[in-house]
XYZ file of C-alpha atoms in Angstrom:
699
model
C 6.632 -0.805 -46.763
C 5.832 -3.507 -49.266
C 3.493 -6.424 -48.656
C 4.019 -9.760 -50.412
C 1.154 -12.224 -50.388
C 3.170 -15.126 -51.709
C 6.764 -16.234 -51.968
C 6.821 -15.844 -55.750
C 6.322 -12.076 -55.360
C 9.062 -11.986 -52.762
C 11.528 -13.778 -55.041
C 10.805 -11.371 -57.899
C 11.667 -8.288 -55.924
C 14.808 -6.410 -56.763
C 15.732 -6.094 -53.112
C 14.110 -6.303 -49.721
C 12.610 -2.906 -49.059
C 10.481 -0.244 -50.669
C 7.313 1.120 -49.128
C 3.628 0.917 -49.879
C 0.789 1.106 -47.415
C -0.401 -2.101 -45.776
C -4.165 -2.300 -45.531
C -5.942 -4.984 -43.564
C -8.887 -4.814 -45.951
C -6.904 -5.824 -49.022
C -4.571 -8.381 -47.492
C -5.899 -11.888 -48.112
C -5.372 -14.607 -45.560
C -2.974 -17.267 -46.746
C -2.238 -20.416 -44.820
C 1.412 -21.271 -44.261
C 3.058 -24.526 -43.236
C 1.983 -25.613 -39.758
C 3.938 -24.574 -36.715
C 7.058 -26.502 -35.937
C 6.366 -29.892 -34.453
C 2.689 -29.863 -35.435
C 2.868 -32.371 -38.267
C 2.568 -31.979 -42.054
C 5.523 -30.736 -44.132
C 7.750 -29.450 -41.334
C 7.424 -32.622 -39.294
C 7.950 -34.792 -42.380
C 11.164 -32.923 -43.142
C 12.341 -33.536 -39.590
C 11.478 -37.213 -39.792
C 13.349 -37.571 -43.065
C 16.386 -35.980 -41.494
C 16.050 -38.284 -38.501
C 16.208 -35.331 -36.150
C 14.248 -34.433 -33.062
C 13.753 -30.745 -32.430
C 16.289 -29.298 -30.004
C 14.970 -28.273 -26.590
C 17.828 -27.941 -24.118
C 16.184 -25.539 -21.642
C 12.588 -26.750 -21.178
C 12.136 -25.575 -17.569
C 13.478 -22.041 -17.576
C 10.021 -20.433 -17.664
C 8.831 -22.539 -14.756
C 11.820 -21.682 -12.592
C 11.752 -18.015 -13.637
C 8.106 -17.640 -12.608
C 8.628 -19.565 -9.378
C 11.513 -17.278 -8.468
C 9.369 -14.185 -9.029
C 6.346 -15.511 -7.140
C 8.444 -16.714 -4.207
C 10.001 -13.266 -3.932
C 6.590 -11.560 -3.937
C 5.271 -14.060 -1.406
C 8.221 -13.402 0.934
C 7.649 -9.671 0.691
C 3.923 -10.031 1.347
C 4.478 -12.421 4.252
C 6.906 -9.966 5.835
C 4.171 -7.348 5.638
C 1.554 -9.695 7.095
C 3.856 -10.873 9.870
C 4.592 -7.250 10.699
C 0.981 -6.629 11.697
C 1.058 -6.210 15.486
C -1.990 -4.168 16.482
C -5.650 -3.871 15.647
C -4.885 -0.617 13.864
C -2.300 -2.414 11.732
C -4.893 -5.025 10.810
C -7.528 -2.433 9.920
C -5.066 -0.642 7.638
C -4.091 -3.948 6.032
C -7.731 -4.836 5.296
C -8.282 -1.426 3.742
C -5.126 -1.749 1.645
C -6.065 -5.145 0.189
C -9.565 -3.890 -0.592
C -8.064 -1.030 -2.562
C -5.639 -3.327 -4.378
C -8.388 -5.786 -5.291
C -10.531 -3.004 -6.731
C -7.512 -1.810 -8.685
C -7.006 -5.317 -10.075
C -10.656 -6.114 -10.840
C -12.031 -2.640 -11.585
C -13.022 -0.153 -12.748
C -16.659 -1.132 -12.525
C -19.304 -0.209 -15.092
C -22.425 1.735 -14.271
C -25.221 -0.411 -12.903
C -28.028 -0.690 -15.418
C -31.590 -2.032 -14.934
C -31.688 -5.759 -14.242
C -34.938 -6.247 -16.196
C -35.442 -9.384 -14.112
C -38.266 -11.710 -14.977
C -39.608 -14.966 -13.607
C -39.810 -17.506 -16.423
C -41.531 -20.221 -14.444
C -41.973 -21.891 -11.054
C -41.538 -25.414 -9.733
C -43.184 -26.434 -6.465
C -41.298 -28.912 -4.325
C -41.576 -30.176 -0.775
C -40.209 -27.433 1.461
C -39.511 -24.812 -1.190
C -40.517 -23.163 -4.443
C -37.984 -22.869 -7.253
C -38.271 -19.846 -9.517
C -36.580 -19.657 -12.905
C -35.043 -16.204 -13.252
C -33.457 -14.278 -16.087
C -31.843 -10.896 -15.449
C -29.368 -8.634 -17.272
C -26.007 -8.037 -15.614
C -25.199 -5.652 -18.488
C -27.562 -4.330 -21.152
C -28.984 -7.357 -22.981
C -26.394 -9.661 -21.399
C -28.645 -12.334 -19.971
C -27.963 -14.306 -16.804
C -29.953 -17.450 -16.039
C -30.570 -18.313 -12.388
C -32.664 -20.414 -10.027
C -34.131 -18.918 -6.865
C -34.984 -21.314 -4.035
C -37.685 -19.911 -1.697
C -38.415 -21.830 1.540
C -42.022 -22.627 2.436
C -43.775 -21.669 5.632
C -41.133 -19.277 6.945
C -41.450 -15.801 8.356
C -39.774 -13.263 6.106
C -37.226 -11.811 5.716
C -34.844 -14.772 5.675
C -31.071 -15.033 5.318
C -29.969 -15.130 1.701
C -27.174 -17.109 0.075
C -25.627 -16.518 -3.332
C -24.555 -19.802 -4.922
C -21.717 -19.789 -7.443
C -21.020 -22.663 -9.834
C -17.817 -24.504 -10.542
C -16.832 -25.843 -13.947
C -19.896 -27.952 -14.622
C -21.100 -28.121 -18.203
C -24.695 -27.754 -17.003
C -23.884 -24.952 -14.568
C -26.506 -24.513 -11.857
C -28.100 -27.872 -12.723
C -25.053 -29.848 -11.540
C -26.012 -32.344 -8.849
C -23.525 -30.965 -6.297
C -24.829 -27.432 -6.742
C -28.471 -28.446 -6.670
C -27.623 -30.296 -3.472
C -26.368 -27.327 -1.495
C -29.189 -25.126 -2.814
C -31.840 -27.611 -1.752
C -30.091 -28.231 1.557
C -29.974 -24.513 2.378
C -33.554 -23.908 1.232
C -34.877 -26.698 3.434
C -33.082 -25.089 6.364
C -34.776 -21.750 5.661
C -32.336 -19.854 3.442
C -33.320 -18.039 0.264
C -30.770 -19.183 -2.336
C -29.971 -17.712 -5.731
C -27.633 -19.711 -7.969
C -26.710 -18.520 -11.441
C -24.959 -19.923 -14.497
C -21.446 -18.614 -15.101
C -20.804 -17.263 -18.562
C -19.662 -20.107 -20.803
C -21.631 -22.763 -18.887
C -25.171 -23.983 -18.443
C -27.573 -21.832 -20.449
C -24.955 -19.144 -21.140
C -22.696 -20.709 -23.751
C -21.024 -18.053 -25.898
C -19.917 -20.181 -28.836
C -22.713 -22.307 -30.281
C -23.780 -23.365 -33.764
C -27.122 -22.736 -35.429
C -28.575 -25.616 -33.422
C -27.305 -24.087 -30.150
C -24.730 -26.853 -29.767
C -21.288 -25.960 -28.377
C -18.484 -25.504 -30.894
C -15.739 -25.744 -28.286
C -15.266 -27.293 -24.866
C -17.762 -25.900 -22.362
C -16.319 -24.085 -19.369
C -12.542 -23.941 -19.389
C -11.988 -23.528 -23.134
C -14.808 -21.003 -23.502
C -13.492 -19.087 -20.499
C -9.969 -18.825 -21.853
C -11.159 -17.996 -25.352
C -13.194 -15.079 -23.990
C -10.578 -14.107 -21.460
C -7.723 -13.878 -23.944
C -9.664 -11.535 -26.196
C -10.828 -9.324 -23.312
C -7.178 -8.612 -22.500
C -6.817 -6.465 -25.617
C -9.396 -3.961 -24.322
C -8.034 -3.486 -20.792
C -10.517 -6.086 -19.594
C -10.329 -9.388 -17.777
C -12.633 -12.356 -17.327
C -12.093 -12.046 -13.556
C -13.816 -8.663 -13.804
C -16.703 -10.083 -15.825
C -17.247 -12.985 -13.428
C -17.130 -10.655 -10.438
C -19.567 -8.220 -12.031
C -22.062 -11.002 -12.776
C -21.833 -11.922 -9.085
C -22.380 -8.326 -7.970
C -25.479 -8.052 -10.155
C -26.750 -11.449 -8.981
C -26.426 -10.138 -5.447
C -28.356 -7.021 -6.525
C -31.193 -9.263 -7.655
C -31.124 -11.396 -4.507
C -31.308 -8.288 -2.338
C -34.173 -6.916 -4.424
C -36.370 -9.732 -3.159
C -38.487 -8.794 -0.130
C -38.048 -12.326 1.243
C -34.318 -11.680 1.879
C -32.755 -10.217 5.025
C -29.888 -7.929 3.917
C -28.238 -8.357 7.328
C -27.487 -12.019 6.603
C -26.042 -12.606 3.127
C -23.798 -15.578 2.496
C -21.896 -16.712 -0.579
C -20.597 -20.176 -1.341
C -19.304 -22.206 -4.246
C -16.796 -24.879 -5.139
C -13.819 -24.976 -7.505
C -14.626 -22.298 -10.102
C -17.451 -21.387 -7.744
C -14.865 -21.141 -4.988
C -13.012 -18.695 -7.235
C -16.115 -16.568 -7.727
C -16.909 -16.689 -4.025
C -13.377 -15.512 -3.276
C -13.529 -12.662 -5.797
C -16.849 -11.477 -4.367
C -15.482 -11.558 -0.827
C -12.841 -9.124 -1.981
C -15.167 -6.559 -3.515
C -18.721 -6.644 -2.179
C -19.233 -5.388 1.387
C -22.856 -6.579 1.430
C -21.664 -10.148 1.970
C -21.746 -11.051 5.664
C -20.426 -14.642 5.598
C -18.617 -16.850 3.116
C -17.666 -20.462 2.413
C -15.337 -20.842 -0.590
C -14.658 -24.479 -1.450
C -11.820 -26.311 -3.236
C -10.055 -23.192 -4.414
C -8.194 -21.391 -1.640
C -4.481 -22.152 -1.665
C -1.602 -19.863 -2.686
C -0.387 -18.647 -6.064
C 2.986 -20.207 -5.284
C 1.563 -23.664 -4.597
C -0.452 -23.608 -7.819
C 2.563 -22.484 -9.833
C 5.029 -24.916 -8.268
C 2.543 -27.739 -8.754
C 2.005 -26.664 -12.393
C -1.709 -26.372 -11.723
C -3.383 -24.647 -14.658
C -6.229 -22.227 -14.050
C -8.821 -20.429 -16.162
C -8.680 -16.779 -17.161
C -11.140 -15.776 -14.415
C -8.929 -17.467 -11.819
C -5.899 -15.373 -12.806
C -6.666 -11.680 -12.212
C -4.175 -9.511 -14.125
C -1.794 -7.689 -11.822
C -2.817 -9.629 -8.703
C 0.621 -11.072 -7.927
C 2.358 -7.815 -8.832
C 0.135 -6.074 -6.277
C 1.289 -8.510 -3.602
C -2.133 -10.152 -3.331
C -2.710 -13.840 -2.673
C -5.831 -15.969 -2.313
C -5.989 -15.209 1.409
C -6.129 -11.470 0.759
C -9.466 -11.678 -1.056
C -10.880 -13.190 2.144
C -8.962 -10.736 4.310
C -10.820 -7.958 2.507
C -14.051 -8.909 4.301
C -12.461 -9.377 7.732
C -13.649 -9.667 10.427
C -16.828 -11.106 8.882
C -17.018 -14.897 9.239
C -15.310 -17.086 6.618
C -14.813 -20.834 6.481
C -12.294 -22.249 4.009
C -13.541 -25.572 2.641
C -10.721 -27.785 1.382
C -10.255 -31.447 0.498
C -7.337 -33.622 1.548
C -7.110 -35.265 -1.903
C -7.671 -32.118 -3.953
C -5.371 -30.958 -6.750
C -5.628 -27.525 -5.152
C -2.857 -28.065 -2.625
C -4.263 -28.307 0.896
C -0.931 -27.049 2.252
C -1.729 -23.744 0.591
C -5.191 -23.732 2.170
C -3.588 -24.140 5.597
C -1.057 -21.398 4.852
C -3.898 -19.074 3.856
C -5.774 -20.010 7.023
C -2.792 -19.226 9.245
C -2.409 -15.801 7.670
C -6.088 -15.075 8.163
C -6.119 -16.402 11.716
C -3.396 -13.910 12.638
C -5.346 -11.054 11.041
C -8.682 -12.020 12.584
C -7.052 -12.356 16.004
C -5.775 -8.789 15.803
C -9.312 -7.719 14.924
C -10.734 -9.545 17.952
C -12.510 -12.144 15.825
C -10.307 -15.232 15.869
C -13.394 -17.453 16.164
C -14.775 -16.091 12.884
C -12.222 -17.756 10.648
C -12.062 -21.527 10.191
C -10.621 -24.127 7.851
C -12.420 -27.406 7.216
C -10.512 -30.147 5.407
C -12.664 -32.936 4.018
C -11.365 -36.411 3.301
C -12.445 -36.531 -0.331
C -11.183 -35.604 -3.761
C -11.956 -32.301 -5.491
C -15.653 -31.476 -5.206
C -18.425 -30.067 -3.024
C -18.900 -33.276 -1.077
C -21.650 -33.867 1.451
C -19.163 -33.457 4.311
C -18.079 -30.049 3.046
C -21.657 -28.977 2.427
C -22.540 -29.885 5.994
C -19.566 -27.874 7.252
C -20.980 -24.913 5.328
C -24.491 -25.429 6.783
C -23.028 -25.488 10.281
C -21.034 -22.318 9.643
C -23.913 -20.308 8.244
C -26.295 -21.558 10.927
C -23.869 -20.454 13.608
C -24.038 -16.834 12.499
C -27.677 -16.624 11.394
C -29.066 -18.837 14.186
C -31.608 -19.934 11.648
C -31.279 -23.645 12.374
C -29.529 -26.008 14.730
C -29.744 -28.855 12.224
C -26.458 -29.161 10.349
C -26.950 -32.482 8.612
C -28.066 -32.477 5.012
C -31.758 -33.230 4.512
C -33.122 -35.631 1.928
C -32.527 -34.346 -1.588
C -34.146 -34.932 -4.970
C -31.899 -33.996 -7.891
C -33.825 -32.473 -10.784
C -33.296 -33.053 -14.485
C -31.558 -30.196 -16.277
C -34.722 -29.446 -18.260
C -36.685 -28.839 -15.075
C -34.359 -26.015 -14.078
C -34.085 -24.356 -17.468
C -34.928 -20.684 -17.677
C -34.829 -20.356 -21.465
C -37.219 -22.025 -23.908
C -34.442 -23.700 -25.931
C -31.813 -24.089 -23.225
C -29.521 -21.221 -24.301
C -29.681 -17.440 -23.890
C -28.342 -17.132 -27.434
C -31.827 -18.134 -28.657
C -33.163 -15.049 -26.837
C -30.647 -12.856 -28.702
C -28.541 -12.206 -25.649
C -25.368 -10.293 -26.444
C -22.170 -12.284 -26.239
C -18.947 -11.320 -24.526
C -17.369 -11.072 -27.958
C -19.926 -8.510 -29.096
C -18.987 -6.338 -26.126
C -15.297 -6.841 -26.959
C -15.880 -5.908 -30.594
C -17.797 -2.747 -29.686
C -15.183 -1.694 -27.160
C -12.339 -2.351 -29.592
C -14.033 -0.204 -32.233
C -14.591 2.625 -29.731
C -10.991 2.505 -28.503
C -9.634 2.452 -32.039
C -11.788 5.366 -33.125
C -11.040 7.473 -30.060
C -7.324 6.784 -29.825
C -4.870 9.423 -31.040
C -2.357 8.307 -33.649
C 1.113 8.244 -32.149
C 4.342 8.546 -34.053
C 8.038 8.921 -33.347
C 9.197 9.042 -29.744
C 5.625 9.189 -28.436
C 4.907 5.835 -30.086
C 8.135 4.303 -28.800
C 7.372 5.440 -25.250
C 3.800 4.149 -25.457
C 4.955 0.772 -26.746
C 7.635 0.452 -24.078
C 5.142 1.320 -21.324
C 2.641 -1.221 -22.642
C 5.235 -3.987 -22.843
C 6.316 -3.329 -19.226
C 9.826 -4.501 -20.067
C 12.908 -2.840 -18.580
C 15.320 -0.818 -20.676
C 17.732 -3.132 -22.465
C 20.819 -1.113 -21.632
C 23.450 -3.778 -21.025
C 25.326 -6.468 -22.906
C 24.141 -9.878 -21.704
C 26.419 -12.742 -20.797
C 26.110 -16.015 -22.681
C 27.078 -19.653 -22.606
C 28.790 -21.467 -25.452
C 26.895 -24.687 -26.081
C 28.380 -27.871 -27.453
C 27.607 -28.566 -31.074
C 24.609 -30.875 -31.590
C 26.200 -32.142 -34.801
C 24.829 -31.938 -38.303
C 21.319 -30.425 -38.207
C 20.822 -30.066 -41.975
C 20.919 -26.289 -41.787
C 21.553 -24.175 -44.910
C 25.259 -23.882 -43.994
C 27.680 -26.669 -43.197
C 28.398 -25.476 -39.660
C 26.696 -23.598 -36.859
C 27.609 -22.215 -33.439
C 25.134 -22.281 -30.567
C 24.877 -19.806 -27.687
C 22.562 -19.472 -24.698
C 22.182 -15.731 -24.128
C 21.150 -14.896 -20.559
C 18.770 -12.021 -21.253
C 17.513 -11.998 -17.653
C 18.653 -13.939 -14.640
C 17.741 -17.540 -15.362
C 16.305 -16.798 -18.815
C 18.120 -17.890 -21.965
C 17.480 -16.901 -25.550
C 19.037 -19.541 -27.798
C 21.149 -17.998 -30.534
C 22.366 -19.868 -33.630
C 25.166 -18.525 -35.817
C 25.328 -20.145 -39.237
C 28.848 -20.590 -40.647
C 30.564 -22.225 -43.577
C 33.523 -23.124 -41.379
C 33.654 -24.610 -37.857
C 33.336 -22.241 -34.908
C 33.254 -23.434 -31.299
C 34.264 -20.348 -29.324
C 32.936 -16.953 -28.372
C 31.029 -14.785 -30.822
C 33.409 -13.591 -33.513
C 33.917 -9.858 -33.924
C 32.840 -9.572 -37.554
C 32.211 -5.844 -38.186
C 29.691 -6.643 -40.908
C 25.907 -6.452 -41.277
C 23.893 -9.136 -39.517
C 20.560 -10.777 -40.129
C 18.745 -11.820 -36.953
C 15.836 -14.206 -37.524
C 13.319 -14.427 -34.663
C 11.620 -17.811 -34.909
C 7.932 -18.544 -35.028
C 8.137 -21.712 -32.965
C 11.645 -23.209 -33.275
C 14.829 -21.893 -34.862
C 16.207 -25.420 -35.070
C 13.168 -26.589 -37.028
C 12.802 -23.495 -39.160
C 16.468 -23.433 -40.173
C 15.645 -26.629 -42.036
C 12.143 -25.878 -43.260
C 11.571 -22.133 -43.664
C 12.208 -20.996 -47.276
C 12.647 -17.357 -46.246
C 15.844 -18.223 -44.377
C 17.516 -19.736 -47.413
C 16.356 -16.809 -49.528
C 17.908 -14.300 -47.134
C 21.204 -16.190 -46.922
C 21.384 -16.343 -50.715
C 20.457 -12.694 -51.191
C 22.848 -11.378 -48.531
C 25.948 -13.608 -48.647
C 28.128 -11.042 -46.858
C 25.830 -10.735 -43.835
C 26.306 -12.855 -40.721
C 23.167 -14.928 -40.213
C 21.744 -15.561 -36.741
C 18.505 -17.157 -35.595
C 17.096 -16.990 -32.101
C 14.441 -18.544 -29.938
C 12.914 -16.125 -27.471
C 11.855 -17.536 -24.126
C 9.133 -20.135 -24.072
C 9.520 -21.474 -27.613
C 11.941 -23.762 -29.427
C 14.836 -24.617 -27.154
C 12.972 -23.388 -24.091
C 9.513 -24.674 -24.975
C 8.161 -25.743 -21.583
C 7.597 -29.402 -20.853
C 5.381 -28.554 -17.878
C 1.646 -28.741 -16.945
C 1.067 -32.081 -18.732
C -1.543 -30.325 -20.924
C 0.464 -29.841 -24.091
C 2.050 -26.629 -25.260
C -0.313 -24.611 -27.436
C -3.651 -25.947 -26.227
C -6.101 -23.610 -24.495
C -4.798 -24.886 -21.144
C -1.234 -25.677 -22.194
C 2.115 -24.423 -20.974
C 2.268 -21.470 -23.388
C -0.995 -20.183 -21.896
C 0.174 -21.059 -18.380
C 3.184 -18.728 -18.476
C 1.351 -16.094 -20.502
C -1.400 -15.814 -17.905
C 1.175 -15.694 -15.117
C 2.858 -12.927 -17.093
C -0.382 -10.966 -16.801
C -0.594 -11.615 -13.064
C 2.970 -10.380 -12.478
C 2.282 -7.395 -14.768
C 5.011 -8.369 -17.228
C 3.263 -9.632 -20.361
C 4.860 -12.412 -22.354
C 5.175 -10.140 -25.398
C 7.168 -7.713 -23.280
C 9.393 -10.479 -21.975
C 10.069 -11.788 -25.468
C 10.711 -8.312 -26.860
C 13.273 -7.808 -24.122
C 14.971 -11.040 -25.217
C 15.309 -9.730 -28.768
C 16.614 -6.354 -27.577
C 19.238 -8.062 -25.438
C 20.353 -10.262 -28.323
C 20.684 -7.138 -30.474
C 22.857 -5.598 -27.733
C 25.044 -8.682 -27.844
C 25.358 -8.515 -31.631
C 26.297 -4.856 -31.384
C 29.065 -5.745 -28.930
C 30.347 -8.229 -31.535
C 30.610 -5.501 -34.154
C 27.192 -5.704 -35.809
C 25.838 -2.155 -35.866
C 23.702 -2.787 -38.946
C 21.068 -5.392 -38.082
C 18.389 -6.679 -40.434
C 15.698 -7.978 -38.079
C 13.451 -10.719 -39.428
C 10.493 -12.224 -37.597
C 8.021 -14.905 -38.536
C 4.599 -15.684 -37.021
C 4.763 -15.514 -33.247
C 8.307 -14.189 -33.583
C 7.145 -11.311 -35.799
C 5.494 -9.647 -32.802
C 8.568 -9.163 -30.563
C 10.573 -8.478 -33.728
C 8.214 -5.604 -34.583
C 8.607 -3.968 -31.197
C 12.343 -4.584 -30.958
C 12.792 -3.049 -34.409
C 10.863 0.006 -33.275
C 12.918 0.384 -30.090
C 16.439 -0.569 -31.234
C 18.470 2.031 -33.133
C 20.823 -0.627 -34.502
C 18.042 -2.224 -36.529
C 18.231 -0.741 -40.027
C 16.049 -3.145 -41.998
C 12.973 -5.183 -41.048
C 11.255 -8.167 -42.655
C 8.102 -9.611 -41.123
C 6.500 -12.789 -42.362
C 3.055 -13.800 -41.062
C 2.829 -10.861 -38.671
C -0.685 -10.085 -37.370
C -2.614 -7.580 -39.466
C -3.626 -5.765 -36.265
C -4.725 -6.342 -32.703
C -8.040 -4.709 -33.584
C -8.559 -7.444 -36.166
C -8.101 -10.083 -33.462
C -10.459 -8.265 -31.079
C -13.171 -7.771 -33.682
C -13.120 -11.353 -34.982
C -15.423 -13.783 -33.208
C -12.970 -16.580 -33.950
C -9.221 -16.139 -33.721
C -6.148 -18.345 -33.334
C -3.487 -16.064 -31.889
C -2.490 -17.247 -28.395
C -2.573 -15.205 -25.204
C 1.228 -15.101 -25.347
C 0.930 -12.908 -28.473
C -1.397 -10.331 -26.903
C -0.673 -7.166 -24.913
C -3.066 -6.159 -22.111
C -4.944 -2.975 -22.885
C -3.074 -2.421 -26.141
C -6.050 -1.004 -28.040
C -6.383 1.863 -25.585
C -2.897 3.030 -26.545
C -1.757 1.873 -29.997
C -2.034 -0.877 -32.577
C 0.357 -2.745 -34.822
C -0.328 -0.740 -38.018
C 1.111 2.345 -36.297
C 4.290 0.367 -35.661
C 4.392 -0.892 -39.236
C 4.042 2.664 -40.509
C 6.868 3.800 -38.244
C 9.064 0.986 -39.546
C 8.799 2.228 -43.129
C 11.863 4.303 -42.280
C 13.691 1.014 -41.665
C 12.759 -0.471 -45.040
C 10.004 -2.691 -43.717
C 8.926 -5.601 -45.879
C 5.866 -7.655 -45.005
C 5.205 -11.106 -46.405
C 1.870 -12.915 -46.114
C 0.386 -11.107 -43.091
C -1.834 -13.303 -40.967
C -5.387 -12.448 -40.040
C -7.019 -13.139 -36.697
C -7.208 -16.784 -37.706
C -3.392 -16.923 -37.972
C -2.267 -20.084 -39.754
C -5.670 -21.786 -39.610
C -8.276 -20.939 -42.279
């Protein structure tokens, strides 16, 4: 296996092939032209040619995912509607609890909290304590504890969870419900989520954020956690469990009355905790509960912690996390004008009402719909006060008392406003340590054992059939390296099309010709149409192998099927590439597996057209499915990878990285890594050109 760090070396070679060991330590990072459509040289070439990039199937990923989620929802609803007795309901509650623990677990060992009070603020009706505790060793959590004055202890406790506020627990809406509850006699603990408030993970030397607080930090952490069999949902839930441990350690708190409430991202955390912690006795999740289907159909993006891997595959929906604590009292807080679809909130409520009725507790489930936009409005807070008061009998006063919103500085627990200044470990440091341990402890797999491991990790079905395809009309002159081209939409799965381009020197408008000669199949980085004009490697291959048929393909979700959904761009942290990648995790069919299956199906099609000697070429994002397809397909006899990742361990161990979630495989480092695949592909004359580091094409 030979590695070329520049195109000049590649052009000097006598032929594509030969083998020498690839080492991540000696491979320098070289920046290549930007991804198709991102500006610079590639875009300038397109502008000069007067061509817009082809994208004839921009909604196939949306409709594919909707079809899957609708099917799972129908199956789950049939199960829910089949509950007829109390015994049925009890078994259902137990089953969803087990599924949720499967999705969010396994849980780490509880370690000492090392909680300390960093200061106190006296206010009318309550004392506010500034708390720091460790949810994991040296992983600091900042929190405020509101202790009512002049009350007989123990008192009901409430765990407050924060939505996506930059200042976390100091947000006015969250201060409001904490003060309101404290003045009614509740002990309230509210803590900063990781990536918000005083717990930013990516800051400069002056403790200033280097990326968007909240959503971008969450996804950046969450993507990397995937490599180690982890998930940000798990980390958020565990912080909540440990916060509850601290709350219950206080002698002022009555363990028989423990509520949890939060809005938006706090509604997410409330919902997760309802599913896993039996110590909670009442709950009020706000502006979150709907259904997976409604969010998907409405193209509503969500953070990594809001998308638990495997949840949809397990048949779980938002309502099931609340069902897990049935028949304990729950009120769903929704808003009529929310982007979280209130129709989904009502659907969740109807499911839960049926379950609670079977359990003899129909009056312990309620849905309150406010008249406002997204947010923990006063009306929704007062609905929560009423609900908690009903079951604690602590107060008959449901209206919100007078509030006095504090400055952020008043509520700070850390001297400089960030736990990083106290040398708190970051999520990345945990990821790096875990990646190193997995890599060191993992056996090296070769041959059939490696192929089986890769196939199991990709979760893709066996590609054992020849796919059907459509013959597309010619788009005219596209300035490709040959005068003519034929275009095919290969249906690799029902409703999914991999766009296949056949370059020709003569016109061809019909089915794939039976050529009985070697073939080169180029798997695009971002767009075959663009790269056929701009990628030098393509012209080099055509020149070097004039007798080979040349094909290029777009796997799903790029190029001719790049989604035009979500209205948040394509390759942003919240864009459509992330959107379908994170749904791939929830349906337990990772995007890499889906795209590898596309390549395998295209290879099957080429074989049916007489090509039993395939030279598989992949670039950038396309190099990943090309690597796995080359490993799994016997008809691939030669492999060229340009800008393939050095390793998944490299991505996990690097604090900063640029590979998208769609390029990552959940739990991969527990089973194998890319260098094992590259070594295996030496037998297929692997050539590597300009491998990319964790930073991919950005220095």
